[in-house]
CSV table of C-alpha atoms in Angstrom, one decimal:
chain,number,residue,atom,x,y,z
F,1,ASP,CA,0.0,0.0,0.0
F,2,THR,CA,1.3,3.4,-0.9
F,3,ALA,CA,1.8,5.5,2.2
F,4,VAL,CA,1.5,9.0,0.6
F,5,SER,CA,-0.2,9.0,-2.7
F,6,GLN,CA,-0.7,12.0,-5.0
F,7,THR,CA,-2.5,12.5,-8.3
F,8,PRO,CA,-1.9,13.2,-11.0
F,9,LYS,CA,1.8,12.1,-11.4
F,10,TYR,CA,2.1,14.1,-14.7
F,11,LEU,CA,0.2,17.2,-15.7
F,12,VAL,CA,0.8,19.3,-18.8
F,13,THR,CA,-1.4,22.4,-19.0
F,14,GLN,CA,-1.6,25.8,-20.7
F,15,MET,CA,-0.9,29.1,-19.1
F,16,GLY,CA,-3.9,30.6,-17.4
F,17,ASN,CA,-5.6,27.3,-16.6
F,18,ASP,CA,-6.6,26.3,-13.1
F,19,LYS,CA,-5.5,22.8,-11.8
F,20,SER,CA,-5.5,20.7,-8.7
F,21,ILE,CA,-3.2,18.1,-7.2
F,22,LYS,CA,-4.6,15.7,-4.7
F,23,CYS,CA,-2.8,14.0,-1.9
F,24,GLU,CA,-3.8,11.3,0.6
F,25,GLN,CA,-1.8,9.6,3.4
F,26,ASN,CA,-2.8,6.3,5.1
F,27,LEU,CA,-0.1,6.6,7.8
F,28,GLY,CA,-2.4,8.1,10.5
F,29,HIS,CA,-0.1,11.2,10.6
F,30,ASP,CA,-1.4,14.5,11.9
F,31,THR,CA,0.7,16.8,9.7
F,32,MET,CA,0.8,17.1,5.9
F,33,TYR,CA,3.0,19.3,3.7
F,34,TRP,CA,3.4,20.6,0.2
F,35,TYR,CA,6.9,21.0,-1.1
F,36,LYS,CA,8.0,22.4,-4.5
F,37,GLN,CA,11.2,21.1,-6.2
F,38,ASP,CA,12.5,23.3,-9.0
F,39,SER,CA,14.6,22.4,-12.0
F,40,LYS,CA,17.8,22.7,-9.8
F,41,LYS,CA,16.4,20.1,-7.4
F,42,PHE,CA,15.9,22.6,-4.6
F,43,LEU,CA,13.1,21.4,-2.3
F,44,LYS,CA,11.3,24.2,-0.7
F,45,ILE,CA,8.3,24.0,1.7
F,46,MET,CA,5.2,25.8,0.6
F,47,PHE,CA,2.5,24.8,3.2
F,48,SER,CA,2.0,22.6,6.2
F,49,TYR,CA,-1.2,21.6,7.9
F,50,ASN,CA,-1.5,20.1,11.4
F,51,ASN,CA,-4.8,18.5,12.2
F,52,LYS,CA,-6.4,20.3,9.3
F,53,GLU,CA,-5.1,23.7,10.4
F,54,LEU,CA,-2.7,25.7,8.3
F,55,ILE,CA,0.5,26.2,10.3
F,56,ILE,CA,3.1,27.0,7.7
F,57,ASN,CA,2.4,29.3,4.8
F,58,GLU,CA,5.7,30.3,3.1
F,59,THR,CA,6.0,33.1,0.6
F,60,VAL,CA,3.9,31.6,-2.1
F,61,PRO,CA,1.7,33.5,-4.6
F,62,ASN,CA,-2.0,33.5,-3.5
F,63,ARG,CA,-2.8,31.7,-6.7
F,64,PHE,CA,-1.8,28.6,-4.7
F,65,SER,CA,-4.5,27.5,-2.3
F,66,PRO,CA,-4.2,24.4,-0.1
F,67,LYS,CA,-7.2,22.7,1.3
F,68,SER,CA,-7.3,20.0,3.9
F,69,PRO,CA,-10.8,18.4,4.2
F,70,ASP,CA,-9.5,16.0,6.9
F,71,LYS,CA,-6.2,14.9,8.4
F,72,ALA,CA,-5.6,12.3,5.7
F,73,HIS,CA,-5.9,14.6,2.8
F,74,LEU,CA,-4.2,17.8,1.6
F,75,ASN,CA,-5.0,19.1,-1.9
F,76,LEU,CA,-3.3,21.9,-3.8
F,77,HIS,CA,-5.2,24.1,-6.1
F,78,ILE,CA,-3.4,26.5,-8.5
F,79,ASN,CA,-5.2,29.3,-10.3
F,80,SER,CA,-4.0,31.1,-13.4
F,81,LEU,CA,-1.0,28.9,-14.0
F,82,GLU,CA,2.2,30.6,-15.1
F,83,LEU,CA,5.3,29.2,-16.9
F,84,GLY,CA,7.3,29.6,-13.7
F,85,ASP,CA,4.9,27.2,-11.8
F,86,SER,CA,6.5,24.3,-13.8
F,87,ALA,CA,8.1,22.1,-11.2
F,88,VAL,CA,7.7,18.9,-9.2
F,89,TYR,CA,5.3,19.2,-6.3
F,90,PHE,CA,5.7,16.8,-3.5
F,91,CYS,CA,3.1,16.0,-0.8
F,92,ALA,CA,4.4,14.7,2.5
F,93,SER,CA,3.3,13.7,5.9
F,94,SER,CA,4.6,13.2,9.4
F,95,HIS,CA,3.6,12.8,13.0
F,96,VAL,CA,4.6,15.8,14.9
F,97,GLY,CA,5.0,14.3,18.3
F,98,ASP,CA,8.7,13.7,18.5
F,99,SER,CA,10.4,17.1,18.5
F,100,TYR,CA,13.7,15.6,17.6
F,101,GLY,CA,13.1,14.9,14.0
F,102,ASN,CA,10.1,12.7,13.1
F,103,THR,CA,10.4,11.2,9.7
F,104,ILE,CA,8.7,13.0,6.8
F,105,TYR,CA,7.3,10.6,4.3
F,106,PHE,CA,7.1,11.9,0.7
F,107,GLY,CA,4.8,11.0,-2.1
F,108,GLU,CA,6.2,10.3,-5.6
F,109,GLY,CA,5.7,13.8,-6.8
F,110,SER,CA,3.5,15.5,-9.4
F,111,TRP,CA,5.3,16.7,-12.4
F,112,LEU,CA,3.6,19.9,-13.5
F,113,THR,CA,4.5,21.5,-16.9
F,114,VAL,CA,2.9,24.7,-17.9
F,115,VAL,CA,3.1,25.5,-21.6
P,1,THR,CA,14.2,30.2,7.0
P,2,GLN,CA,17.4,28.6,8.2
P,3,LEU,CA,19.8,28.0,5.2
P,4,LEU,CA,21.7,24.8,4.7
P,5,GLU,CA,24.6,24.7,2.3
P,6,GLN,CA,25.6,21.4,0.8
P,7,SER,CA,28.9,20.6,-1.0
P,8,PRO,CA,29.8,19.5,-3.5
P,9,GLN,CA,26.8,20.1,-5.6
P,10,PHE,CA,27.8,17.4,-8.1
P,11,LEU,CA,30.0,14.4,-7.7
P,12,SER,CA,30.9,11.8,-10.3
P,13,ILE,CA,33.1,8.9,-9.1
P,14,GLN,CA,33.9,5.3,-10.0
P,15,GLU,CA,32.7,2.3,-8.2
P,16,GLY,CA,34.9,1.5,-5.2
P,17,GLU,CA,35.9,5.1,-4.4
P,18,ASN,CA,35.1,6.8,-1.1
P,19,LEU,CA,33.4,10.2,-0.9
P,20,THR,CA,32.2,12.7,1.7
P,21,VAL,CA,29.3,15.1,1.3
P,22,TYR,CA,29.0,18.2,3.6
P,23,CYS,CA,26.1,20.1,5.0
P,24,ASN,CA,26.7,23.4,6.7
P,25,SER,CA,24.6,26.1,8.4
P,26,SER,CA,25.1,29.1,10.5
P,27,SER,CA,22.1,28.0,12.6
P,28,VAL,CA,21.8,25.4,15.3
P,29,PHE,CA,19.4,22.6,14.7
P,30,SER,CA,17.7,20.3,17.2
P,31,SER,CA,18.2,17.5,14.7
P,32,LEU,CA,19.4,17.0,11.2
P,33,GLN,CA,18.3,14.4,8.7
P,34,TRP,CA,19.7,13.0,5.5
P,35,TYR,CA,17.5,11.9,2.7
P,36,ARG,CA,18.2,10.2,-0.6
P,37,GLN,CA,16.1,10.9,-3.7
P,38,GLU,CA,16.2,8.7,-6.7
P,39,PRO,CA,15.0,9.9,-10.2
P,40,GLY,CA,11.2,9.9,-10.4
P,41,GLU,CA,10.7,9.4,-6.7
P,42,GLY,CA,10.3,11.4,-3.5
P,43,PRO,CA,13.1,11.7,-0.9
P,44,VAL,CA,13.5,8.8,1.5
P,45,LEU,CA,14.9,9.2,5.0
P,46,LEU,CA,18.4,7.7,5.6
P,47,VAL,CA,19.2,8.8,9.1
P,48,THR,CA,18.4,11.4,11.8
P,49,VAL,CA,21.1,12.7,14.0
P,50,VAL,CA,20.3,14.5,17.3
P,51,THR,CA,23.2,14.8,19.6
P,52,GLY,CA,26.2,17.0,18.9
P,53,GLY,CA,29.2,14.9,17.9
P,54,GLU,CA,26.9,11.9,17.1
P,55,VAL,CA,28.1,9.3,14.6
P,56,LYS,CA,25.7,6.9,13.0
P,57,LYS,CA,26.5,4.1,10.5
P,58,LEU,CA,24.2,2.6,8.0
P,59,LYS,CA,26.2,-0.2,6.2
P,60,ARG,CA,28.7,1.7,4.1
P,61,LEU,CA,27.3,5.1,5.0
P,62,THR,CA,28.6,7.1,8.0
P,63,PHE,CA,26.8,10.2,9.2
P,64,GLN,CA,28.3,12.7,11.6
P,65,PHE,CA,26.6,15.6,13.4
P,66,GLY,CA,28.9,18.5,14.3
P,67,ASP,CA,29.6,19.2,18.0
P,68,ALA,CA,27.8,22.6,17.7
P,69,ARG,CA,24.9,21.0,15.8
P,70,LYS,CA,25.4,23.3,12.9
P,71,ASP,CA,26.9,21.0,10.4
P,72,SER,CA,26.9,17.3,9.3
P,73,SER,CA,28.7,15.0,6.9
P,74,LEU,CA,27.9,11.9,5.0
P,75,HIS,CA,30.8,9.6,4.1
P,76,ILE,CA,30.3,6.7,1.7
P,77,THR,CA,32.9,3.9,1.7
P,78,ALA,CA,33.4,1.9,-1.5
P,79,ALA,CA,30.6,3.5,-3.4
P,80,GLN,CA,28.5,1.4,-5.7
P,81,PRO,CA,26.3,2.3,-8.7
P,82,GLY,CA,23.2,1.7,-6.4
P,83,ASP,CA,24.4,4.7,-4.3
P,84,THR,CA,23.6,7.0,-7.3
P,85,GLY,CA,21.1,9.7,-6.4
P,86,LEU,CA,20.4,13.1,-4.9
P,87,TYR,CA,21.5,13.4,-1.2
P,88,LEU,CA,19.7,16.0,0.8
P,89,CYS,CA,20.3,17.2,4.3
P,90,ALA,CA,17.5,18.8,6.2
P,91,GLY,CA,17.2,20.6,9.4
P,92,ARG,CA,14.1,21.0,11.5
P,93,SER,CA,12.8,24.5,12.2
P,94,GLY,CA,9.5,24.3,14.1
P,95,TYR,CA,7.1,22.3,12.1
P,96,ALA,CA,9.0,22.8,8.9
P,97,LEU,CA,11.9,20.7,7.5
P,98,ASN,CA,14.2,22.9,5.5
P,99,PHE,CA,16.4,21.2,2.9
P,100,GLY,CA,19.8,22.0,1.5
P,101,LYS,CA,20.1,22.2,-2.3
P,102,GLY,CA,21.4,18.6,-2.5
P,103,THR,CA,24.4,16.7,-3.8
P,104,SER,CA,23.9,14.8,-7.0
P,105,LEU,CA,26.0,11.7,-6.9
P,106,LEU,CA,26.8,9.5,-9.9
P,107,VAL,CA,28.7,6.3,-9.3
P,108,THR,CA,29.8,4.6,-12.5
P,109,PRO,CA,30.8,0.9,-12.8
């Protein structure tokens, strides 16, 4: 069973479109994340939700809107897509109980290409 | 955001060679983790180091956390093609895990 699953894995879309990426985790974790990995492989946090509440909201354009309907799901909606949004988006989850470095489990990534 | 600098950025070696990857920061971390990412997949945790000066071994991989908990190193002995991948260090800052820019390792037979 896949621990953190995200769909779609590949997405090619035109500028100006609106798209969503869905994420689900079956690990019973209380915290979920969205990370963006650019073409230079830099992995940068975008958002984090703990028990459905937004706790991290890095400097990200407000065209990006995360939604967490429950603890097991964290979706990412992107409005008015731009060329610079092309990247790999990783969903991840963890249990924030151990303050010394609980493991973050990543999904396989969603490859977004904006043309 | 606490910055983590990794070096080298790229490393291409032959099977059997040894290598060391470094992760440095001006900030103190409560813990530091190393992940490996293979093409087409998400990062996977290799190790977590918590105590300053701590050394952990994972088969041919040796991880060390600096005494001041600001830096870490990953040493691979007798590298194999299966070690090829992107190695990422990450330091915890509150709820977030901040990553370095990674070291891309290629081990050729």
